Amino acid sequence: MNIINWKGYYLPIRLMLENVFARMRRERQEIHDRRYEMRILEARNMIKKGVMAAIAVAICLFAITLTGCGGSDSTKSASEPIAASQAFGQEGVWVQYDDDEAIDKDGKIDRVLVFDGNGNVTAYTCNGLTFGDLNGLSDDEIIDKAKEEDKASFEAKKQDAIDAMSELLETGNSNSERLQEEYANGEWRGEDGTYETVMANFNAQISEIEKAQTTTKNSEYQEPQPQSYSLKLSTDSSGNNADGEELTFSVSSPSFATFDGDVLDVSVVNLKYYASPEFELESADDVDMNASKNETLELQPTGNQTVYDTVFAGFSGLATVVDEGHAGFMWDAPNAEGIEVD
């Protein structure tokens, strides 16, 4: 009987098993690595999809923003007439002009109205701006020009007031010296015993004008702020159809010191007044740099008008820049929201 010598087989079997187990471990690691790579790839795809979705949302939001900034595309390129409340309810720039005048290259613009899309409008007063000056300008550029115009208008009115008071003071001081000379030469034209009273009141009036002039010189420009506006619709006898519409808004209107041109006159009548117990200084207490007033425009839809390369449309006395072929604007319907109806 032959006896198998197992010792001779032990080492080869052991090596073979170790190789098998090693190969199994490598395969298991490869499977794990492939699964990990697949998960990484899936995660990257999810991130990519998320980024694309975010970009799409951003593009949509940007498009929405564009329709509200500097005048919406729907307002500038409408294929159907746009109601007043819709037009003014969006961000946009309109120009006010004398409704008795035509829109042409030399036509004067009284104000630039900037609507913010939130029920407010800022009115800038112009100082010589024309429709021709707006050719080729964007809404933002028109706003910048309007701000310059408003400040220039303020400074011009301020200087006019200062100049008027300077002229008045020059006359007053000259007349004061004249009265003193006449009295000294025995040529007093006033009533007897009134010289001192007349001169005291006369010089007090001069001082009042000097004070007002100093206040005017020290006044500083303040840029207009957004103010709410309103629309009022009138209807026909049936109450079912629009018969007219009005836009009312607030306009900055600073008041400067003004005086009657005859306040320092030395006529006999004036001397008598300066001597009377009823005499009162003419003051400039109504000076108010923050003063404002309401402006109401009757909205009458008009056709398009081209000046150079720019097309204007809107209402009589109120226009905005539009694209060629714009369908125009119209009154609101009686059931429109946010407007007053008679």
Short mmCIF file of C-alpha atoms in Angstrom, two decimals:
data_model
loop_
_atom_site.label_atom_id
_atom_site.label_comp_id
_atom_site.label_asym_id
_atom_site.label_seq_id
_atom_site.Cartn_x
_atom_site.Cartn_y
_atom_site.Cartn_z
CA MET A 1 0.00 0.00 0.00
CA ASN A 2 1.38 3.37 -1.08
CA ILE A 3 1.24 6.27 1.34
CA ILE A 4 0.70 9.80 -0.21
CA ASN A 5 3.23 12.32 0.85
CA TRP A 6 0.99 15.43 1.55
CA LYS A 7 3.89 17.55 2.48
CA GLY A 8 4.86 17.80 -1.15
CA TYR A 9 1.45 19.21 -2.13
CA TYR A 10 0.91 21.66 0.73
CA LEU A 11 2.93 24.57 -0.58
CA PRO A 12 1.47 24.60 -4.14
CA ILE A 13 -2.09 24.35 -2.85
CA ARG A 14 -1.47 27.17 -0.43
CA LEU A 15 -0.07 29.41 -3.19
CA MET A 16 -3.00 28.59 -5.43
CA LEU A 17 -5.55 29.50 -2.77
CA GLU A 18 -3.76 32.72 -1.97
CA ASN A 19 -3.90 33.66 -5.67
CA VAL A 20 -7.62 32.88 -5.80
CA PHE A 21 -8.35 34.98 -2.73
CA ALA A 22 -6.16 37.82 -4.02
CA ARG A 23 -8.02 37.81 -7.34
CA MET A 24 -11.37 37.88 -5.50
CA ARG A 25 -10.24 40.85 -3.46
CA ARG A 26 -9.13 42.71 -6.60
CA GLU A 27 -12.43 42.03 -8.33
CA ARG A 28 -14.36 43.19 -5.28
CA GLN A 29 -12.27 46.36 -5.17
CA GLU A 30 -12.82 46.98 -8.89
CA ILE A 31 -16.58 46.54 -8.44
CA HIS A 32 -16.48 48.99 -5.54
CA ASP A 33 -14.42 51.47 -7.56
CA ARG A 34 -16.80 51.25 -10.54
CA ARG A 35 -19.80 51.84 -8.28
CA TYR A 36 -18.02 54.83 -6.70
CA GLU A 37 -17.22 56.28 -10.13
CA MET A 38 -20.84 55.83 -11.20
CA ARG A 39 -22.02 57.66 -8.10
CA ILE A 40 -19.56 60.48 -8.78
CA LEU A 41 -20.79 60.69 -12.37
CA GLU A 42 -24.43 60.74 -11.24
CA ALA A 43 -23.64 63.50 -8.74
CA ARG A 44 -21.90 65.54 -11.42
CA ASN A 45 -24.87 65.13 -13.75
CA MET A 46 -27.22 66.26 -11.00
CA ILE A 47 -25.06 69.30 -10.32
CA LYS A 48 -24.91 70.09 -14.03
CA LYS A 49 -28.69 69.85 -14.30
CA GLY A 50 -29.05 72.09 -11.25
CA VAL A 51 -26.70 74.68 -12.72
CA MET A 52 -28.55 74.67 -16.02
CA ALA A 53 -31.86 75.05 -14.21
CA ALA A 54 -30.44 77.95 -12.19
CA ILE A 55 -29.17 79.58 -15.37
CA ALA A 56 -32.58 79.16 -16.97
CA VAL A 57 -34.27 80.77 -13.96
CA ALA A 58 -31.73 83.61 -14.01
CA ILE A 59 -32.39 84.22 -17.70
CA CYS A 60 -36.13 84.34 -17.04
CA LEU A 61 -35.67 86.76 -14.17
CA PHE A 62 -33.35 88.88 -16.29
CA ALA A 63 -35.92 88.99 -19.05
CA ILE A 64 -38.59 90.01 -16.57
CA THR A 65 -36.30 92.70 -15.24
CA LEU A 66 -35.68 94.03 -18.72
CA THR A 67 -39.38 94.44 -19.32
CA GLY A 68 -39.51 96.76 -16.34
CA CYS A 69 -36.29 98.73 -16.68
CA GLY A 70 -35.99 101.85 -18.77
CA GLY A 71 -39.45 101.38 -20.26
CA SER A 72 -40.79 97.87 -20.86
CA ASP A 73 -40.53 96.18 -24.25
CA SER A 74 -44.29 95.69 -24.24
CA THR A 75 -44.79 99.43 -23.80
CA LYS A 76 -42.28 100.39 -26.46
CA SER A 77 -43.28 97.84 -29.11
CA ALA A 78 -46.97 97.17 -28.54
CA SER A 79 -49.06 95.74 -31.35
CA GLU A 80 -52.27 96.77 -29.56
CA PRO A 81 -53.08 100.15 -27.94
CA ILE A 82 -51.96 100.30 -24.30
CA ALA A 83 -54.24 101.68 -21.57
CA ALA A 84 -52.95 104.61 -19.51
CA SER A 85 -52.87 102.72 -16.21
CA GLN A 86 -50.81 99.94 -17.78
CA ALA A 87 -48.43 102.40 -19.44
CA PHE A 88 -47.78 104.47 -16.31
CA GLY A 89 -47.77 101.38 -14.08
CA GLN A 90 -44.48 100.22 -15.59
CA GLU A 91 -41.04 101.75 -15.34
CA GLY A 92 -40.76 104.32 -18.07
CA VAL A 93 -39.76 107.81 -19.12
CA TRP A 94 -42.29 110.30 -20.47
CA VAL A 95 -41.90 113.93 -21.50
CA GLN A 96 -44.43 116.70 -20.86
CA TYR A 97 -44.85 119.50 -23.38
CA ASP A 98 -47.35 122.22 -24.25
CA ASP A 99 -50.32 120.39 -25.76
CA ASP A 100 -50.87 123.34 -28.08
CA GLU A 101 -47.49 122.70 -29.65
CA ALA A 102 -46.47 119.95 -32.05
CA ILE A 103 -43.75 117.40 -31.44
CA ASP A 104 -40.85 118.51 -33.63
CA LYS A 105 -37.09 118.87 -33.40
CA ASP A 106 -37.32 122.36 -31.88
CA GLY A 107 -40.34 121.63 -29.69
CA LYS A 108 -39.75 122.56 -26.05
CA ILE A 109 -40.07 119.94 -23.31
CA ASP A 110 -41.44 121.28 -20.03
CA ARG A 111 -40.74 118.27 -17.83
CA VAL A 112 -39.42 114.74 -17.87
CA LEU A 113 -41.57 112.29 -15.89
CA VAL A 114 -39.90 109.11 -14.61
CA PHE A 115 -42.33 106.39 -13.51
CA ASP A 116 -40.88 103.76 -11.16
CA GLY A 117 -43.43 100.99 -11.71
CA ASN A 118 -44.59 101.19 -8.08
CA GLY A 119 -47.19 103.95 -8.39
CA ASN A 120 -44.76 106.85 -8.17
CA VAL A 121 -43.38 109.42 -10.58
CA THR A 122 -40.49 111.87 -10.34
CA ALA A 123 -40.95 115.12 -12.25
CA TYR A 124 -37.88 116.97 -13.51
CA THR A 125 -38.30 120.54 -14.77
CA CYS A 126 -36.50 121.31 -18.02
CA ASN A 127 -34.55 124.40 -18.94
CA GLY A 128 -34.62 124.50 -22.74
CA LEU A 129 -34.60 120.78 -23.59
CA THR A 130 -36.10 119.94 -26.99
CA PHE A 131 -37.38 116.78 -28.65
CA GLY A 132 -34.43 116.93 -31.00
CA ASP A 133 -32.07 116.70 -28.02
CA LEU A 134 -33.48 113.25 -27.19
CA ASN A 135 -32.62 111.66 -30.51
CA GLY A 136 -30.78 108.38 -30.05
CA LEU A 137 -30.78 108.55 -26.25
CA SER A 138 -31.66 105.60 -24.01
CA ASP A 139 -34.08 106.05 -21.12
CA ASP A 140 -31.18 106.19 -18.65
CA GLU A 141 -29.49 108.87 -20.73
CA ILE A 142 -32.72 110.88 -20.86
CA ILE A 143 -32.99 110.64 -17.07
CA ASP A 144 -29.41 111.87 -16.65
CA LYS A 145 -30.13 114.79 -18.95
CA ALA A 146 -33.37 115.51 -17.05
CA LYS A 147 -31.46 115.75 -13.78
CA GLU A 148 -29.05 118.22 -15.33
CA GLU A 149 -31.95 120.22 -16.73
CA ASP A 150 -33.77 120.33 -13.40
CA LYS A 151 -30.73 121.65 -11.56
CA ALA A 152 -30.05 124.18 -14.32
CA SER A 153 -33.67 125.36 -14.09
CA PHE A 154 -33.33 125.84 -10.34
CA GLU A 155 -30.10 127.79 -10.68
CA ALA A 156 -31.55 129.98 -13.44
CA LYS A 157 -34.62 130.89 -11.36
CA LYS A 158 -32.43 131.49 -8.34
CA GLN A 159 -30.17 133.84 -10.27
CA ASP A 160 -33.17 135.68 -11.73
CA ALA A 161 -34.47 136.31 -8.20
CA ILE A 162 -31.05 137.50 -7.02
CA ASP A 163 -30.69 139.82 -10.00
CA ALA A 164 -34.18 141.26 -9.53
CA MET A 165 -33.44 142.04 -5.87
CA SER A 166 -30.06 143.55 -6.78
CA GLU A 167 -31.76 145.89 -9.20
CA LEU A 168 -34.38 146.76 -6.59
CA LEU A 169 -31.74 147.41 -3.94
CA GLU A 170 -29.77 149.62 -6.29
CA THR A 171 -32.88 151.72 -6.85
CA GLY A 172 -33.71 151.74 -3.15
CA ASN A 173 -30.30 152.87 -2.00
CA SER A 174 -30.26 155.58 -4.64
CA ASN A 175 -33.70 156.79 -3.56
CA SER A 176 -32.68 156.73 0.09
CA GLU A 177 -29.79 159.10 -0.67
CA ARG A 178 -32.12 161.27 -2.75
CA LEU A 179 -34.60 161.63 0.13
CA GLN A 180 -31.82 162.62 2.49
CA GLU A 181 -30.54 165.27 0.07
CA GLU A 182 -34.04 166.65 -0.54
CA TYR A 183 -34.68 166.94 3.19
CA ALA A 184 -31.30 168.60 3.76
CA ASN A 185 -32.03 171.12 0.98
CA GLY A 186 -35.49 171.88 2.30
CA GLU A 187 -37.16 170.10 -0.59
CA TRP A 188 -38.92 167.41 1.42
CA ARG A 189 -41.93 166.21 -0.56
CA GLY A 190 -43.51 164.31 2.26
CA GLU A 191 -45.88 165.60 4.92
CA ASP A 192 -44.39 167.74 7.63
CA GLY A 193 -42.93 165.85 10.56
CA THR A 194 -42.82 162.51 8.76
CA TYR A 195 -39.21 162.45 7.57
CA GLU A 196 -37.85 160.32 10.40
CA THR A 197 -40.70 157.81 10.15
CA VAL A 198 -40.45 157.58 6.38
CA MET A 199 -36.70 157.05 6.41
CA ALA A 200 -36.87 154.46 9.18
CA ASN A 201 -39.50 152.43 7.34
CA PHE A 202 -37.85 152.93 3.97
CA ASN A 203 -34.47 151.70 5.20
CA ALA A 204 -36.15 148.82 7.04
CA GLN A 205 -37.67 147.74 3.75
CA ILE A 206 -34.23 147.86 2.14
CA SER A 207 -32.86 145.66 4.94
CA GLU A 208 -35.73 143.20 4.43
CA ILE A 209 -34.85 142.83 0.76
CA GLU A 210 -31.15 142.44 1.57
CA LYS A 211 -31.98 139.66 4.02
CA ALA A 212 -34.14 137.89 1.43
CA GLN A 213 -31.38 138.16 -1.13
CA THR A 214 -28.87 136.58 1.26
CA THR A 215 -31.27 133.72 1.96
CA THR A 216 -31.73 133.18 -1.76
CA LYS A 217 -27.99 133.16 -2.40
CA ASN A 218 -27.54 130.50 0.31
CA SER A 219 -30.33 128.26 -1.00
CA GLU A 220 -29.22 124.89 -2.35
CA TYR A 221 -30.65 122.69 -5.05
CA GLN A 222 -32.63 119.64 -3.94
CA GLU A 223 -33.29 116.85 -6.40
CA PRO A 224 -36.98 115.95 -6.85
CA GLN A 225 -38.21 112.82 -5.09
CA PRO A 226 -40.71 110.18 -6.30
CA GLN A 227 -44.31 111.15 -5.56
CA SER A 228 -47.54 109.21 -5.99
CA TYR A 229 -49.77 109.97 -8.95
CA SER A 230 -53.42 109.28 -9.70
CA LEU A 231 -55.61 108.59 -12.72
CA LYS A 232 -59.22 109.74 -12.97
CA LEU A 233 -61.55 108.45 -15.65
CA SER A 234 -64.69 110.22 -16.81
CA THR A 235 -67.48 108.31 -18.52
CA ASP A 236 -70.30 109.10 -20.91
CA SER A 237 -73.97 109.38 -19.97
CA SER A 238 -74.34 105.60 -19.88
CA GLY A 239 -71.49 105.20 -17.43
CA ASN A 240 -70.22 102.27 -19.47
CA ASN A 241 -67.77 103.99 -21.79
CA ALA A 242 -64.73 106.16 -21.17
CA ASP A 243 -65.14 109.80 -22.15
CA GLY A 244 -61.79 111.15 -20.93
CA GLU A 245 -58.96 110.56 -18.47
CA GLU A 246 -56.71 112.73 -16.32
CA LEU A 247 -53.27 112.20 -14.83
CA THR A 248 -52.45 114.14 -11.65
CA PHE A 249 -48.98 114.26 -10.13
CA SER A 250 -46.87 116.43 -7.85
CA VAL A 251 -44.23 118.82 -9.17
CA SER A 252 -41.40 120.36 -7.18
CA SER A 253 -41.88 124.12 -7.26
CA PRO A 254 -39.42 125.98 -5.01
CA SER A 255 -40.44 129.58 -4.44
CA PHE A 256 -37.91 132.40 -4.34
CA ALA A 257 -38.22 135.83 -2.78
CA THR A 258 -40.04 138.35 -4.93
CA PHE A 259 -40.99 141.96 -4.24
CA ASP A 260 -43.21 144.51 -5.89
CA GLY A 261 -41.12 146.58 -8.26
CA ASP A 262 -42.56 149.80 -6.78
CA VAL A 263 -41.87 148.87 -3.17
CA LEU A 264 -38.96 151.34 -2.95
CA ASP A 265 -40.53 154.03 -5.07
CA VAL A 266 -40.33 157.57 -3.66
CA SER A 267 -43.47 159.01 -5.18
CA VAL A 268 -45.58 161.26 -2.96
CA VAL A 269 -48.15 158.48 -2.61
CA ASN A 270 -45.51 156.01 -1.49
CA LEU A 271 -43.97 158.46 0.97
CA LYS A 272 -47.39 158.94 2.49
CA TYR A 273 -47.76 155.19 2.89
CA TYR A 274 -44.31 154.88 4.52
CA ALA A 275 -45.39 157.54 7.02
CA SER A 276 -48.81 156.01 7.82
CA PRO A 277 -49.58 153.78 10.83
CA GLU A 278 -50.82 151.12 8.36
CA PHE A 279 -47.37 150.64 6.90
CA GLU A 280 -46.16 147.02 6.82
CA LEU A 281 -42.91 145.65 5.56
CA GLU A 282 -43.24 143.67 2.36
CA SER A 283 -41.56 140.44 3.37
CA ALA A 284 -40.48 137.26 1.62
CA ASP A 285 -41.90 134.84 4.15
CA ASP A 286 -43.36 132.67 1.39
CA VAL A 287 -39.91 131.47 0.31
CA ASP A 288 -39.93 127.65 0.40
CA MET A 289 -37.33 125.44 -1.27
CA ASN A 290 -39.49 122.35 -0.59
CA ALA A 291 -42.68 123.76 -2.09
CA SER A 292 -44.62 121.64 -4.58
CA LYS A 293 -47.81 121.85 -6.60
CA ASN A 294 -50.16 119.43 -8.30
CA GLU A 295 -50.22 119.22 -12.06
CA THR A 296 -53.17 117.69 -13.94
CA LEU A 297 -52.98 116.65 -17.57
CA GLU A 298 -55.93 115.70 -19.74
CA LEU A 299 -54.96 112.56 -21.60
CA GLN A 300 -55.99 112.71 -25.23
CA PRO A 301 -54.48 109.85 -27.27
CA THR A 302 -52.45 111.00 -30.28
CA GLY A 303 -50.68 109.40 -33.23
CA ASN A 304 -47.00 108.66 -33.57
CA GLN A 305 -44.57 111.43 -34.45
CA THR A 306 -40.99 110.98 -35.67
CA VAL A 307 -38.18 113.40 -34.86
CA TYR A 308 -34.94 112.49 -36.64
CA ASP A 309 -34.58 108.76 -35.85
CA THR A 310 -36.78 108.72 -32.75
CA VAL A 311 -40.48 107.87 -32.67
CA PHE A 312 -42.74 109.42 -30.03
CA ALA A 313 -46.24 108.32 -29.05
CA GLY A 314 -48.61 108.95 -26.17
CA PHE A 315 -51.16 111.59 -25.35
CA SER A 316 -51.58 115.25 -26.17
CA GLY A 317 -49.00 117.02 -24.00
CA LEU A 318 -47.33 113.78 -22.87
CA ALA A 319 -45.16 111.47 -24.97
CA THR A 320 -42.69 108.62 -24.67
CA VAL A 321 -40.15 107.03 -26.99
CA VAL A 322 -41.48 103.94 -28.81
CA ASP A 323 -40.52 101.60 -31.63
CA GLU A 324 -41.63 102.28 -35.16
CA GLY A 325 -45.12 100.93 -35.86
CA HIS A 326 -46.25 101.25 -32.25
CA ALA A 327 -50.03 100.85 -31.85
CA GLY A 328 -50.35 103.85 -29.52
CA PHE A 329 -52.10 104.43 -26.21
CA MET A 330 -55.70 104.75 -25.05
CA TRP A 331 -57.96 105.56 -22.10
CA ASP A 332 -58.65 102.95 -19.47
CA ALA A 333 -61.93 101.04 -19.30
CA PRO A 334 -64.40 101.98 -16.53
CA ASN A 335 -63.72 98.66 -14.78
CA ALA A 336 -59.93 99.12 -14.72
CA GLU A 337 -58.28 98.65 -11.33
CA GLY A 338 -56.41 101.38 -9.47
CA ILE A 339 -58.11 104.40 -11.05
CA GLU A 340 -60.85 106.77 -9.94
CA VAL A 341 -64.03 106.72 -12.02
CA ASP A 342 -66.64 109.48 -11.92
#
